Amino acid sequence: MNSANTTVDLQRFQRSALIAGVLGVVVLGKGYFANHDQFFRSYLFAYAFWIGIPLGSLALLMLQHLTGGGWGMVIRRPLEAATRTLPLMLVLVVPIMLGVHALYPWTHEEEIADLARLGKTAYLNVPFFIGRTIFCFAIWILLAFVLNGWSCEQDRTGDKRLAKKMMILSGPGMVLFVLTVTIVAVDWVMSLDPHWMSTMFGLLFVAAWSVSALAFVIAIMAWLSKHAPMNQLVAQLHFHDLGKLLLALVMLWTYFAFSQYLIIWSGNLPEEITYYLPRTSGAWGAIVVVVALLHFAFPFLTLLSRSVKRDAGKLVIVAVLILFMRLVDFFWMVMPNFTQDRLYHQPTDMIWNIAAAVGIGGLWLASYFWQLDKMPLVAINDPRYEGVLEQAHSHSSH
């Protein structure tokens, strides 16, 4: 079971996050009346970032069931807690469904005729858009429900066959994950410009959301590893493995992002370069440089160091930096569709952006800490438990 101190800390974090979330939502609510369109834009940007952590956690959870590594066993419960927040994210997606006309040009009369000529209206219409979102959430929540259910049953019964069942489900689950993430990436973000397309956009979101989830979980594990019962289980070796996986995912995200840009740049077609023209000029161009340096160059060079990956304190600094850069990157992806080469139309627009990020994030974190305290942090009936415990003891004795 979780220690009393850990439970008290989680409850304190939950209350603090809830207060921040409520305050953020109240400020954002004022933004709805002050600037109706900006409210939905800010909401979409913040939601696109925060939904990435539970979705990326679902991908990492299935990955650890498939690979069976000790690194996956120690972060299993933090990942499962994140996936159990998906019903909350289903509720929080409702404002985006209600704000389709304010967000998406393909809902406007003047665009429909042009899109009909291109044969896109069969896909880009409001009922189908909402239906696809519900379908994707149904897949995600079902996968999370089954995997969490089997995990609870394993705790209760110790049935080793459940580990194999989770592994078998995770194979097709990963395929469904990539397909559904591609759908929502196209729907929620790429269709902000219905005339632009990229076949790499879905994979870019798969990598981006996986990076977000792993960076977040590393930060959580750095804290949990100082408290019972995780301080008896987590060793330097596990942070080393998590650091290597973080490096791999950062490189994968960079590969997808740069490949998309390189292909469009080399093609130089009018219908394709419209995405990058506003995003590489003015202040947006400066953000590109910042993201390139702090999301790729610095983490890449830092995570090559063995000592950094094995030091939880240093690793969490890199992880938090990457997580913040993910927020900046989503801001860069979403907002130029509305502001073109400017960061904002009015200075108050940034207030609504910050309020949306704090509001949605606070509500999600409150739900996450509540879920994290609902189950034991250590899955003692996991077949890998004894091996991971031996690793921790052997490393602590050196």
mmCIF file of C-alpha atoms in Angstrom:
data_model
loop_
_atom_site.group_PDB
_atom_site.id
_atom_site.type_symbol
_atom_site.label_atom_id
_atom_site.label_comp_id
_atom_site.label_asym_id
_atom_site.label_seq_id
_atom_site.Cartn_x
_atom_site.Cartn_y
_atom_site.Cartn_z
ATOM 1 C CA MET A 1 0.000 0.000 0.000
ATOM 2 C CA ASN A 2 1.017 3.639 -0.381
ATOM 3 C CA SER A 3 2.640 5.293 2.624
ATOM 4 C CA ALA A 4 0.629 7.785 4.656
ATOM 5 C CA ASN A 5 3.058 10.597 3.780
ATOM 6 C CA THR A 6 2.732 9.874 0.071
ATOM 7 C CA THR A 7 -1.053 9.915 0.309
ATOM 8 C CA VAL A 8 -1.027 13.218 2.196
ATOM 9 C CA ASP A 9 1.285 14.782 -0.391
ATOM 10 C CA LEU A 10 -0.852 13.543 -3.279
ATOM 11 C CA GLN A 11 -3.954 14.985 -1.655
ATOM 12 C CA ARG A 12 -2.176 18.301 -1.150
ATOM 13 C CA PHE A 13 -1.080 18.356 -4.788
ATOM 14 C CA GLN A 14 -4.630 17.512 -5.820
ATOM 15 C CA ARG A 15 -6.098 20.429 -3.863
ATOM 16 C CA SER A 16 -3.512 22.877 -5.198
ATOM 17 C CA ALA A 17 -4.066 21.740 -8.780
ATOM 18 C CA LEU A 18 -7.837 21.955 -8.369
ATOM 19 C CA ILE A 19 -7.637 25.512 -7.022
ATOM 20 C CA ALA A 20 -5.377 26.552 -9.910
ATOM 21 C CA GLY A 21 -7.675 24.827 -12.398
ATOM 22 C CA VAL A 22 -10.810 26.509 -11.071
ATOM 23 C CA LEU A 23 -9.150 29.934 -11.097
ATOM 24 C CA GLY A 24 -7.908 29.354 -14.647
ATOM 25 C CA VAL A 25 -11.362 28.294 -15.807
ATOM 26 C CA VAL A 26 -12.952 31.363 -14.169
ATOM 27 C CA VAL A 27 -10.516 33.702 -15.937
ATOM 28 C CA LEU A 28 -11.007 31.842 -19.203
ATOM 29 C CA GLY A 29 -14.765 32.058 -18.736
ATOM 30 C CA LYS A 30 -14.447 35.837 -18.669
ATOM 31 C CA GLY A 31 -12.533 35.534 -21.912
ATOM 32 C CA TYR A 32 -15.563 33.896 -23.510
ATOM 33 C CA PHE A 33 -17.523 37.102 -23.094
ATOM 34 C CA ALA A 34 -14.603 39.427 -23.811
ATOM 35 C CA ASN A 35 -13.472 37.695 -27.018
ATOM 36 C CA HIS A 36 -15.639 34.758 -28.071
ATOM 37 C CA ASP A 37 -13.399 33.534 -30.904
ATOM 38 C CA GLN A 38 -10.171 33.842 -28.917
ATOM 39 C CA PHE A 39 -11.711 31.778 -26.126
ATOM 40 C CA PHE A 40 -12.049 28.767 -28.421
ATOM 41 C CA ARG A 41 -8.595 29.282 -29.949
ATOM 42 C CA SER A 42 -6.937 29.380 -26.550
ATOM 43 C CA TYR A 43 -8.964 26.396 -25.410
ATOM 44 C CA LEU A 44 -7.967 24.315 -28.438
ATOM 45 C CA PHE A 45 -4.264 25.075 -28.001
ATOM 46 C CA ALA A 46 -4.286 24.174 -24.296
ATOM 47 C CA TYR A 47 -6.432 21.088 -24.800
ATOM 48 C CA ALA A 48 -4.162 19.805 -27.600
ATOM 49 C CA PHE A 49 -1.257 19.934 -25.161
ATOM 50 C CA TRP A 50 -2.896 18.381 -22.090
ATOM 51 C CA ILE A 51 -4.697 15.559 -23.913
ATOM 52 C CA GLY A 52 -1.246 14.442 -25.029
ATOM 53 C CA ILE A 53 -0.181 13.287 -21.567
ATOM 54 C CA PRO A 54 -2.964 10.702 -20.966
ATOM 55 C CA LEU A 55 -2.856 9.590 -24.597
ATOM 56 C CA GLY A 56 0.914 9.309 -24.627
ATOM 57 C CA SER A 57 0.684 7.425 -21.335
ATOM 58 C CA LEU A 58 -1.660 4.935 -22.984
ATOM 59 C CA ALA A 59 0.915 4.369 -25.724
ATOM 60 C CA LEU A 60 3.757 3.941 -23.209
ATOM 61 C CA LEU A 61 1.624 1.605 -21.091
ATOM 62 C CA MET A 62 1.012 -0.668 -24.067
ATOM 63 C CA LEU A 63 4.683 -0.406 -25.053
ATOM 64 C CA GLN A 64 5.816 -1.590 -21.618
ATOM 65 C CA HIS A 65 3.373 -4.503 -21.732
ATOM 66 C CA LEU A 66 4.864 -5.488 -25.102
ATOM 67 C CA THR A 67 8.531 -5.129 -24.123
ATOM 68 C CA GLY A 68 8.378 -6.312 -20.515
ATOM 69 C CA GLY A 69 11.286 -4.166 -19.323
ATOM 70 C CA GLY A 70 11.908 -3.237 -15.709
ATOM 71 C CA TRP A 71 11.640 0.449 -16.627
ATOM 72 C CA GLY A 72 8.016 -0.150 -17.589
ATOM 73 C CA MET A 73 7.163 -1.935 -14.385
ATOM 74 C CA VAL A 74 8.234 0.982 -12.165
ATOM 75 C CA ILE A 75 6.218 3.559 -14.142
ATOM 76 C CA ARG A 76 3.240 1.296 -14.749
ATOM 77 C CA ARG A 77 0.985 2.755 -12.060
ATOM 78 C CA PRO A 78 1.705 6.427 -12.924
ATOM 79 C CA LEU A 79 0.899 5.569 -16.553
ATOM 80 C CA GLU A 80 -2.299 3.741 -15.603
ATOM 81 C CA ALA A 81 -3.409 6.691 -13.459
ATOM 82 C CA ALA A 82 -2.957 9.017 -16.443
ATOM 83 C CA THR A 83 -5.029 6.780 -18.719
ATOM 84 C CA ARG A 84 -7.873 6.777 -16.197
ATOM 85 C CA THR A 85 -8.253 10.547 -16.708
ATOM 86 C CA LEU A 86 -9.438 10.040 -20.299
ATOM 87 C CA PRO A 87 -13.154 10.230 -19.318
ATOM 88 C CA LEU A 88 -12.434 13.719 -17.930
ATOM 89 C CA MET A 89 -10.776 14.677 -21.229
ATOM 90 C CA LEU A 90 -13.880 13.439 -23.046
ATOM 91 C CA VAL A 91 -15.925 15.930 -21.023
ATOM 92 C CA LEU A 92 -13.380 18.695 -21.618
ATOM 93 C CA VAL A 93 -13.454 18.180 -25.402
ATOM 94 C CA VAL A 94 -17.087 19.390 -25.501
ATOM 95 C CA PRO A 95 -16.190 23.126 -25.844
ATOM 96 C CA ILE A 96 -14.205 22.301 -28.984
ATOM 97 C CA MET A 97 -17.229 20.505 -30.421
ATOM 98 C CA LEU A 98 -19.390 23.520 -29.555
ATOM 99 C CA GLY A 99 -16.880 25.969 -31.031
ATOM 100 C CA VAL A 100 -16.379 24.355 -34.435
ATOM 101 C CA HIS A 101 -17.766 27.372 -36.280
ATOM 102 C CA ALA A 102 -15.397 29.737 -34.465
ATOM 103 C CA LEU A 103 -12.400 27.478 -35.072
ATOM 104 C CA TYR A 104 -12.709 25.731 -38.416
ATOM 105 C CA PRO A 105 -13.093 27.528 -41.764
ATOM 106 C CA TRP A 106 -14.638 24.436 -43.358
ATOM 107 C CA THR A 107 -17.844 25.156 -41.390
ATOM 108 C CA HIS A 108 -18.270 28.550 -43.108
ATOM 109 C CA GLU A 109 -20.588 28.938 -46.075
ATOM 110 C CA GLU A 110 -17.978 30.663 -48.227
ATOM 111 C CA GLU A 111 -15.592 27.709 -47.810
ATOM 112 C CA ILE A 112 -18.051 24.866 -48.287
ATOM 113 C CA ALA A 113 -18.482 25.399 -52.034
ATOM 114 C CA ASP A 114 -14.731 25.419 -52.625
ATOM 115 C CA LEU A 115 -14.205 22.323 -50.479
ATOM 116 C CA ALA A 116 -17.072 20.558 -52.269
ATOM 117 C CA ARG A 117 -15.225 21.153 -55.528
ATOM 118 C CA LEU A 118 -12.177 19.480 -54.004
ATOM 119 C CA GLY A 119 -14.272 16.569 -52.707
ATOM 120 C CA LYS A 120 -13.548 17.298 -49.022
ATOM 121 C CA THR A 121 -17.038 18.020 -47.701
ATOM 122 C CA ALA A 122 -17.834 14.321 -47.340
ATOM 123 C CA TYR A 123 -15.185 14.218 -44.624
ATOM 124 C CA LEU A 124 -15.166 17.797 -43.321
ATOM 125 C CA ASN A 125 -18.648 18.241 -41.916
ATOM 126 C CA VAL A 126 -19.738 18.785 -38.334
ATOM 127 C CA PRO A 127 -21.694 15.542 -37.654
ATOM 128 C CA PHE A 128 -18.871 13.367 -39.010
ATOM 129 C CA PHE A 129 -16.290 15.466 -37.137
ATOM 130 C CA ILE A 130 -18.083 14.927 -33.815
ATOM 131 C CA GLY A 131 -18.667 11.255 -34.614
ATOM 132 C CA ARG A 132 -14.972 10.664 -35.285
ATOM 133 C CA THR A 133 -14.023 12.309 -32.005
ATOM 134 C CA ILE A 134 -16.477 10.143 -30.060
ATOM 135 C CA PHE A 135 -15.221 7.038 -31.880
ATOM 136 C CA CYS A 136 -11.594 7.791 -31.012
ATOM 137 C CA PHE A 137 -12.403 8.420 -27.355
ATOM 138 C CA ALA A 138 -14.374 5.165 -27.260
ATOM 139 C CA ILE A 139 -11.288 3.264 -28.472
ATOM 140 C CA TRP A 140 -8.959 4.992 -26.006
ATOM 141 C CA ILE A 141 -11.235 4.627 -23.003
ATOM 142 C CA LEU A 142 -11.961 0.980 -23.839
ATOM 143 C CA LEU A 143 -8.240 0.165 -24.046
ATOM 144 C CA ALA A 144 -7.564 2.013 -20.804
ATOM 145 C CA PHE A 145 -10.531 0.371 -19.067
ATOM 146 C CA VAL A 146 -9.511 -3.161 -20.036
ATOM 147 C CA LEU A 147 -5.815 -2.725 -19.233
ATOM 148 C CA ASN A 148 -6.576 -1.091 -15.876
ATOM 149 C CA GLY A 149 -9.176 -3.750 -15.103
ATOM 150 C CA TRP A 150 -6.747 -6.575 -15.741
ATOM 151 C CA SER A 151 -4.107 -4.767 -13.697
ATOM 152 C CA CYS A 152 -6.482 -4.563 -10.717
ATOM 153 C CA GLU A 153 -7.375 -8.218 -11.125
ATOM 154 C CA GLN A 154 -3.679 -9.116 -11.197
ATOM 155 C CA ASP A 155 -3.216 -7.260 -7.912
ATOM 156 C CA ARG A 156 -6.097 -9.147 -6.390
ATOM 157 C CA THR A 157 -5.463 -12.671 -7.707
ATOM 158 C CA GLY A 158 -1.810 -12.797 -8.761
ATOM 159 C CA ASP A 159 -2.826 -14.597 -11.948
ATOM 160 C CA LYS A 160 0.270 -14.582 -14.175
ATOM 161 C CA ARG A 161 -1.843 -15.193 -17.289
ATOM 162 C CA LEU A 162 -3.092 -11.628 -17.058
ATOM 163 C CA ALA A 163 0.351 -10.300 -17.975
ATOM 164 C CA LYS A 164 0.167 -12.200 -21.254
ATOM 165 C CA LYS A 165 -3.387 -11.002 -21.902
ATOM 166 C CA MET A 166 -2.251 -7.398 -21.473
ATOM 167 C CA MET A 167 0.641 -8.027 -23.854
ATOM 168 C CA ILE A 168 -1.637 -9.600 -26.479
ATOM 169 C CA LEU A 169 -4.098 -6.693 -26.316
ATOM 170 C CA SER A 170 -1.316 -4.107 -26.527
ATOM 171 C CA GLY A 171 -0.224 -5.232 -30.006
ATOM 172 C CA PRO A 172 -3.425 -4.342 -31.894
ATOM 173 C CA GLY A 173 -3.976 -1.580 -29.319
ATOM 174 C CA MET A 174 -0.858 0.210 -30.551
ATOM 175 C CA VAL A 175 -2.126 0.010 -34.131
ATOM 176 C CA LEU A 176 -5.489 1.454 -33.097
ATOM 177 C CA PHE A 177 -3.697 4.146 -31.116
ATOM 178 C CA VAL A 178 -1.700 5.353 -34.125
ATOM 179 C CA LEU A 179 -4.801 5.343 -36.343
ATOM 180 C CA THR A 180 -7.010 7.221 -33.874
ATOM 181 C CA VAL A 181 -4.326 9.780 -33.009
ATOM 182 C CA THR A 182 -3.901 10.422 -36.726
ATOM 183 C CA ILE A 183 -7.650 11.025 -37.018
ATOM 184 C CA VAL A 184 -7.794 13.581 -34.194
ATOM 185 C CA ALA A 185 -4.549 15.271 -35.285
ATOM 186 C CA VAL A 186 -6.055 15.848 -38.722
ATOM 187 C CA ASP A 187 -9.459 16.850 -37.324
ATOM 188 C CA TRP A 188 -8.476 19.074 -34.406
ATOM 189 C CA VAL A 189 -5.367 20.792 -35.771
ATOM 190 C CA MET A 190 -4.649 20.159 -39.450
ATOM 191 C CA SER A 191 -8.206 21.008 -40.541
ATOM 192 C CA LEU A 192 -7.721 24.508 -39.126
ATOM 193 C CA ASP A 193 -6.394 25.040 -42.653
ATOM 194 C CA PRO A 194 -8.604 22.730 -44.756
ATOM 195 C CA HIS A 195 -6.570 23.350 -47.919
ATOM 196 C CA TRP A 196 -3.289 22.132 -46.400
ATOM 197 C CA MET A 197 -2.345 18.520 -45.798
ATOM 198 C CA SER A 198 0.567 16.410 -44.604
ATOM 199 C CA THR A 199 0.705 12.620 -44.541
ATOM 200 C CA MET A 200 3.223 12.827 -41.674
ATOM 201 C CA PHE A 201 1.028 14.928 -39.394
ATOM 202 C CA GLY A 202 -0.465 12.000 -37.469
ATOM 203 C CA LEU A 203 2.920 10.408 -36.761
ATOM 204 C CA LEU A 204 4.194 13.782 -35.597
ATOM 205 C CA PHE A 205 1.424 13.843 -32.978
ATOM 206 C CA VAL A 206 2.116 10.234 -31.949
ATOM 207 C CA ALA A 207 5.730 11.166 -31.226
ATOM 208 C CA ALA A 208 4.861 14.535 -29.656
ATOM 209 C CA TRP A 209 2.289 13.139 -27.243
ATOM 210 C CA SER A 210 4.555 10.205 -26.312
ATOM 211 C CA VAL A 211 7.354 12.665 -25.496
ATOM 212 C CA SER A 212 4.947 14.708 -23.349
ATOM 213 C CA ALA A 213 3.811 11.655 -21.413
ATOM 214 C CA LEU A 214 7.305 10.304 -20.775
ATOM 215 C CA ALA A 215 8.644 13.705 -19.683
ATOM 216 C CA PHE A 216 5.713 14.069 -17.284
ATOM 217 C CA VAL A 217 6.120 10.555 -15.864
ATOM 218 C CA ILE A 218 9.853 11.081 -15.321
ATOM 219 C CA ALA A 219 9.031 14.165 -13.261
ATOM 220 C CA ILE A 220 6.478 12.186 -11.238
ATOM 221 C CA MET A 221 8.909 9.299 -10.721
ATOM 222 C CA ALA A 222 11.669 11.639 -9.552
ATOM 223 C CA TRP A 223 9.350 12.705 -6.737
ATOM 224 C CA LEU A 224 7.910 9.267 -5.979
ATOM 225 C CA SER A 225 11.378 7.675 -5.810
ATOM 226 C CA LYS A 226 12.097 9.713 -2.673
ATOM 227 C CA HIS A 227 9.113 8.262 -0.800
ATOM 228 C CA ALA A 228 7.894 4.836 0.258
ATOM 229 C CA PRO A 229 7.156 2.457 -1.327
ATOM 230 C CA MET A 230 8.857 3.527 -4.579
ATOM 231 C CA ASN A 231 12.170 4.317 -2.856
ATOM 232 C CA GLN A 232 12.549 0.555 -2.312
ATOM 233 C CA LEU A 233 11.945 -0.245 -5.972
ATOM 234 C CA VAL A 234 13.327 2.522 -8.184
ATOM 235 C CA ALA A 235 17.064 2.534 -8.870
ATOM 236 C CA GLN A 236 19.470 4.612 -10.943
ATOM 237 C CA LEU A 237 19.250 1.916 -13.597
ATOM 238 C CA HIS A 238 15.566 2.673 -14.154
ATOM 239 C CA PHE A 239 16.153 6.410 -14.589
ATOM 240 C CA HIS A 240 18.953 5.514 -16.985
ATOM 241 C CA ASP A 241 16.520 3.454 -19.072
ATOM 242 C CA LEU A 242 13.869 6.193 -18.948
ATOM 243 C CA GLY A 243 16.473 8.730 -20.023
ATOM 244 C CA LYS A 244 17.453 6.578 -22.998
ATOM 245 C CA LEU A 245 13.820 6.213 -24.018
ATOM 246 C CA LEU A 246 13.313 9.974 -23.670
ATOM 247 C CA LEU A 247 16.323 10.573 -25.912
ATOM 248 C CA ALA A 248 14.926 8.141 -28.495
ATOM 249 C CA LEU A 249 11.499 9.800 -28.504
ATOM 250 C CA VAL A 250 12.991 13.301 -28.776
ATOM 251 C CA MET A 251 14.985 12.132 -31.787
ATOM 252 C CA LEU A 252 11.883 10.496 -33.288
ATOM 253 C CA TRP A 253 9.826 13.689 -32.884
ATOM 254 C CA THR A 254 12.649 15.727 -34.415
ATOM 255 C CA TYR A 255 12.895 13.322 -37.343
ATOM 256 C CA PHE A 256 9.162 13.604 -38.107
ATOM 257 C CA ALA A 257 9.088 17.395 -37.664
ATOM 258 C CA PHE A 258 12.176 18.050 -39.796
ATOM 259 C CA SER A 259 11.199 15.505 -42.452
ATOM 260 C CA GLN A 260 7.814 17.173 -42.898
ATOM 261 C CA TYR A 261 9.480 20.568 -43.277
ATOM 262 C CA LEU A 262 12.197 19.269 -45.621
ATOM 263 C CA ILE A 263 9.728 17.558 -47.962
ATOM 264 C CA ILE A 264 7.502 20.648 -48.172
ATOM 265 C CA TRP A 265 10.500 22.983 -48.580
ATOM 266 C CA SER A 266 11.992 20.897 -51.380
ATOM 267 C CA GLY A 267 8.628 20.611 -53.162
ATOM 268 C CA ASN A 268 7.962 24.372 -52.821
ATOM 269 C CA LEU A 269 4.328 23.984 -53.875
ATOM 270 C CA PRO A 270 1.953 26.911 -53.215
ATOM 271 C CA GLU A 271 -0.692 24.752 -51.523
ATOM 272 C CA GLU A 272 1.888 23.243 -49.136
ATOM 273 C CA ILE A 273 4.133 26.134 -48.118
ATOM 274 C CA THR A 274 1.204 28.139 -46.729
ATOM 275 C CA TYR A 275 1.655 26.212 -43.465
ATOM 276 C CA TYR A 276 5.264 27.268 -42.935
ATOM 277 C CA LEU A 277 5.275 30.794 -44.374
ATOM 278 C CA PRO A 278 3.684 32.489 -41.324
ATOM 279 C CA ARG A 279 5.352 30.055 -38.904
ATOM 280 C CA THR A 280 8.882 30.897 -39.988
ATOM 281 C CA SER A 281 8.597 34.684 -40.086
ATOM 282 C CA GLY A 282 8.670 37.335 -37.380
ATOM 283 C CA ALA A 283 8.273 36.186 -33.775
ATOM 284 C CA TRP A 284 7.128 32.737 -34.924
ATOM 285 C CA GLY A 285 10.513 32.246 -36.597
ATOM 286 C CA ALA A 286 12.221 33.053 -33.292
ATOM 287 C CA ILE A 287 10.063 30.414 -31.597
ATOM 288 C CA VAL A 288 11.237 27.866 -34.172
ATOM 289 C CA VAL A 289 14.833 28.568 -33.155
ATOM 290 C CA VAL A 290 13.984 28.305 -29.451
ATOM 291 C CA VAL A 291 12.171 24.992 -29.933
ATOM 292 C CA ALA A 292 15.023 23.628 -32.058
ATOM 293 C CA LEU A 293 17.550 24.521 -29.365
ATOM 294 C CA LEU A 294 15.616 23.600 -26.222
ATOM 295 C CA HIS A 295 13.463 20.748 -27.511
ATOM 296 C CA PHE A 296 16.135 18.999 -29.553
ATOM 297 C CA ALA A 297 19.721 20.301 -29.378
ATOM 298 C CA PHE A 298 20.039 20.760 -25.606
ATOM 299 C CA PRO A 299 18.129 17.575 -24.600
ATOM 300 C CA PHE A 300 19.978 15.566 -27.267
ATOM 301 C CA LEU A 301 23.427 16.650 -26.101
ATOM 302 C CA THR A 302 22.492 16.411 -22.422
ATOM 303 C CA LEU A 303 20.869 12.980 -22.610
ATOM 304 C CA LEU A 304 23.950 11.535 -24.304
ATOM 305 C CA SER A 305 25.596 11.778 -20.893
ATOM 306 C CA ARG A 306 25.321 8.624 -18.800
ATOM 307 C CA SER A 307 25.651 10.579 -15.564
ATOM 308 C CA VAL A 308 22.694 12.825 -16.446
ATOM 309 C CA LYS A 309 20.427 9.890 -17.269
ATOM 310 C CA ARG A 310 21.288 8.179 -13.972
ATOM 311 C CA ASP A 311 20.768 11.309 -11.867
ATOM 312 C CA ALA A 312 17.045 11.797 -11.178
ATOM 313 C CA GLY A 313 17.519 15.457 -10.262
ATOM 314 C CA LYS A 314 19.301 16.330 -13.517
ATOM 315 C CA LEU A 315 17.028 14.151 -15.632
ATOM 316 C CA VAL A 316 13.881 15.800 -14.281
ATOM 317 C CA ILE A 317 15.225 19.247 -15.251
ATOM 318 C CA VAL A 318 15.584 18.054 -18.850
ATOM 319 C CA ALA A 319 12.143 16.412 -18.724
ATOM 320 C CA VAL A 320 10.401 19.542 -17.422
ATOM 321 C CA LEU A 321 12.144 21.664 -20.052
ATOM 322 C CA ILE A 322 10.960 19.308 -22.798
ATOM 323 C CA LEU A 323 7.429 19.356 -21.402
ATOM 324 C CA PHE A 324 7.380 23.150 -21.465
ATOM 325 C CA MET A 325 8.718 23.125 -25.025
ATOM 326 C CA ARG A 326 5.897 20.807 -25.999
ATOM 327 C CA LEU A 327 3.476 23.490 -24.787
ATOM 328 C CA VAL A 328 5.328 26.130 -26.815
ATOM 329 C CA ASP A 329 5.350 23.879 -29.878
ATOM 330 C CA PHE A 330 1.579 23.355 -29.743
ATOM 331 C CA PHE A 331 1.144 27.115 -29.417
ATOM 332 C CA TRP A 332 3.266 27.449 -32.579
ATOM 333 C CA MET A 333 1.215 24.811 -34.383
ATOM 334 C CA VAL A 334 -2.240 26.191 -33.559
ATOM 335 C CA MET A 335 -2.132 29.971 -33.245
ATOM 336 C CA PRO A 336 -0.662 31.067 -36.633
ATOM 337 C CA ASN A 337 -3.823 29.731 -38.271
ATOM 338 C CA PHE A 338 -5.592 32.697 -36.672
ATOM 339 C CA THR A 339 -2.906 35.369 -36.259
ATOM 340 C CA GLN A 340 -0.698 34.648 -39.316
ATOM 341 C CA ASP A 341 2.751 36.205 -38.717
ATOM 342 C CA ARG A 342 1.771 37.835 -35.392
ATOM 343 C CA LEU A 343 1.840 36.217 -31.956
ATOM 344 C CA TYR A 344 -1.526 37.739 -31.056
ATOM 345 C CA HIS A 345 -4.053 40.300 -32.209
ATOM 346 C CA GLN A 346 -4.392 41.948 -28.808
ATOM 347 C CA PRO A 347 -2.157 41.684 -25.708
ATOM 348 C CA THR A 348 -5.107 40.342 -23.712
ATOM 349 C CA ASP A 349 -5.151 37.296 -25.994
ATOM 350 C CA MET A 350 -2.121 35.954 -24.105
ATOM 351 C CA ILE A 351 -4.105 36.162 -20.864
ATOM 352 C CA TRP A 352 -6.696 33.779 -22.282
ATOM 353 C CA ASN A 353 -3.932 31.466 -23.580
ATOM 354 C CA ILE A 354 -2.335 31.268 -20.140
ATOM 355 C CA ALA A 355 -5.711 30.900 -18.417
ATOM 356 C CA ALA A 356 -6.640 28.010 -20.729
ATOM 357 C CA ALA A 357 -3.345 26.212 -20.102
ATOM 358 C CA VAL A 358 -3.632 26.676 -16.319
ATOM 359 C CA GLY A 359 -7.367 25.912 -16.187
ATOM 360 C CA ILE A 360 -7.358 22.696 -18.209
ATOM 361 C CA GLY A 361 -4.017 21.663 -16.724
ATOM 362 C CA GLY A 362 -5.145 22.249 -13.159
ATOM 363 C CA LEU A 363 -8.303 20.186 -13.610
ATOM 364 C CA TRP A 364 -6.374 17.401 -15.297
ATOM 365 C CA LEU A 365 -3.635 17.319 -12.644
ATOM 366 C CA ALA A 366 -6.207 17.254 -9.847
ATOM 367 C CA SER A 367 -7.844 14.256 -11.503
ATOM 368 C CA TYR A 368 -4.449 12.629 -12.072
ATOM 369 C CA PHE A 369 -3.288 12.880 -8.445
ATOM 370 C CA TRP A 370 -6.661 11.549 -7.308
ATOM 371 C CA GLN A 371 -6.321 8.566 -9.633
ATOM 372 C CA LEU A 372 -2.692 7.984 -8.651
ATOM 373 C CA ASP A 373 -3.690 7.558 -5.004
ATOM 374 C CA LYS A 374 -6.542 5.141 -5.762
ATOM 375 C CA MET A 375 -4.273 2.138 -6.436
ATOM 376 C CA PRO A 376 -1.037 0.890 -4.841
ATOM 377 C CA LEU A 377 1.973 2.487 -6.519
ATOM 378 C CA VAL A 378 3.681 -0.904 -6.789
ATOM 379 C CA ALA A 379 2.145 -3.815 -8.701
ATOM 380 C CA ILE A 380 3.567 -6.502 -6.421
ATOM 381 C CA ASN A 381 1.933 -9.336 -8.367
ATOM 382 C CA ASP A 382 3.555 -8.290 -11.639
ATOM 383 C CA PRO A 383 5.786 -11.203 -12.788
ATOM 384 C CA ARG A 384 8.699 -8.755 -13.106
ATOM 385 C CA TYR A 385 8.376 -7.434 -9.544
ATOM 386 C CA GLU A 386 10.951 -9.707 -7.883
ATOM 387 C CA GLY A 387 13.512 -9.076 -10.616
ATOM 388 C CA VAL A 388 13.076 -5.305 -10.420
ATOM 389 C CA LEU A 389 13.305 -5.423 -6.612
ATOM 390 C CA GLU A 390 16.566 -7.384 -6.830
ATOM 391 C CA GLN A 391 17.929 -4.817 -9.295
ATOM 392 C CA ALA A 392 17.057 -1.984 -6.922
ATOM 393 C CA HIS A 393 18.727 -3.680 -3.957
ATOM 394 C CA SER A 394 21.842 -4.625 -5.932
ATOM 395 C CA HIS A 395 22.287 -1.060 -7.168
ATOM 396 C CA SER A 396 21.668 0.489 -3.746
ATOM 397 C CA SER A 397 24.401 -1.729 -2.227
ATOM 398 C CA HIS A 398 27.044 -0.385 -4.651
#
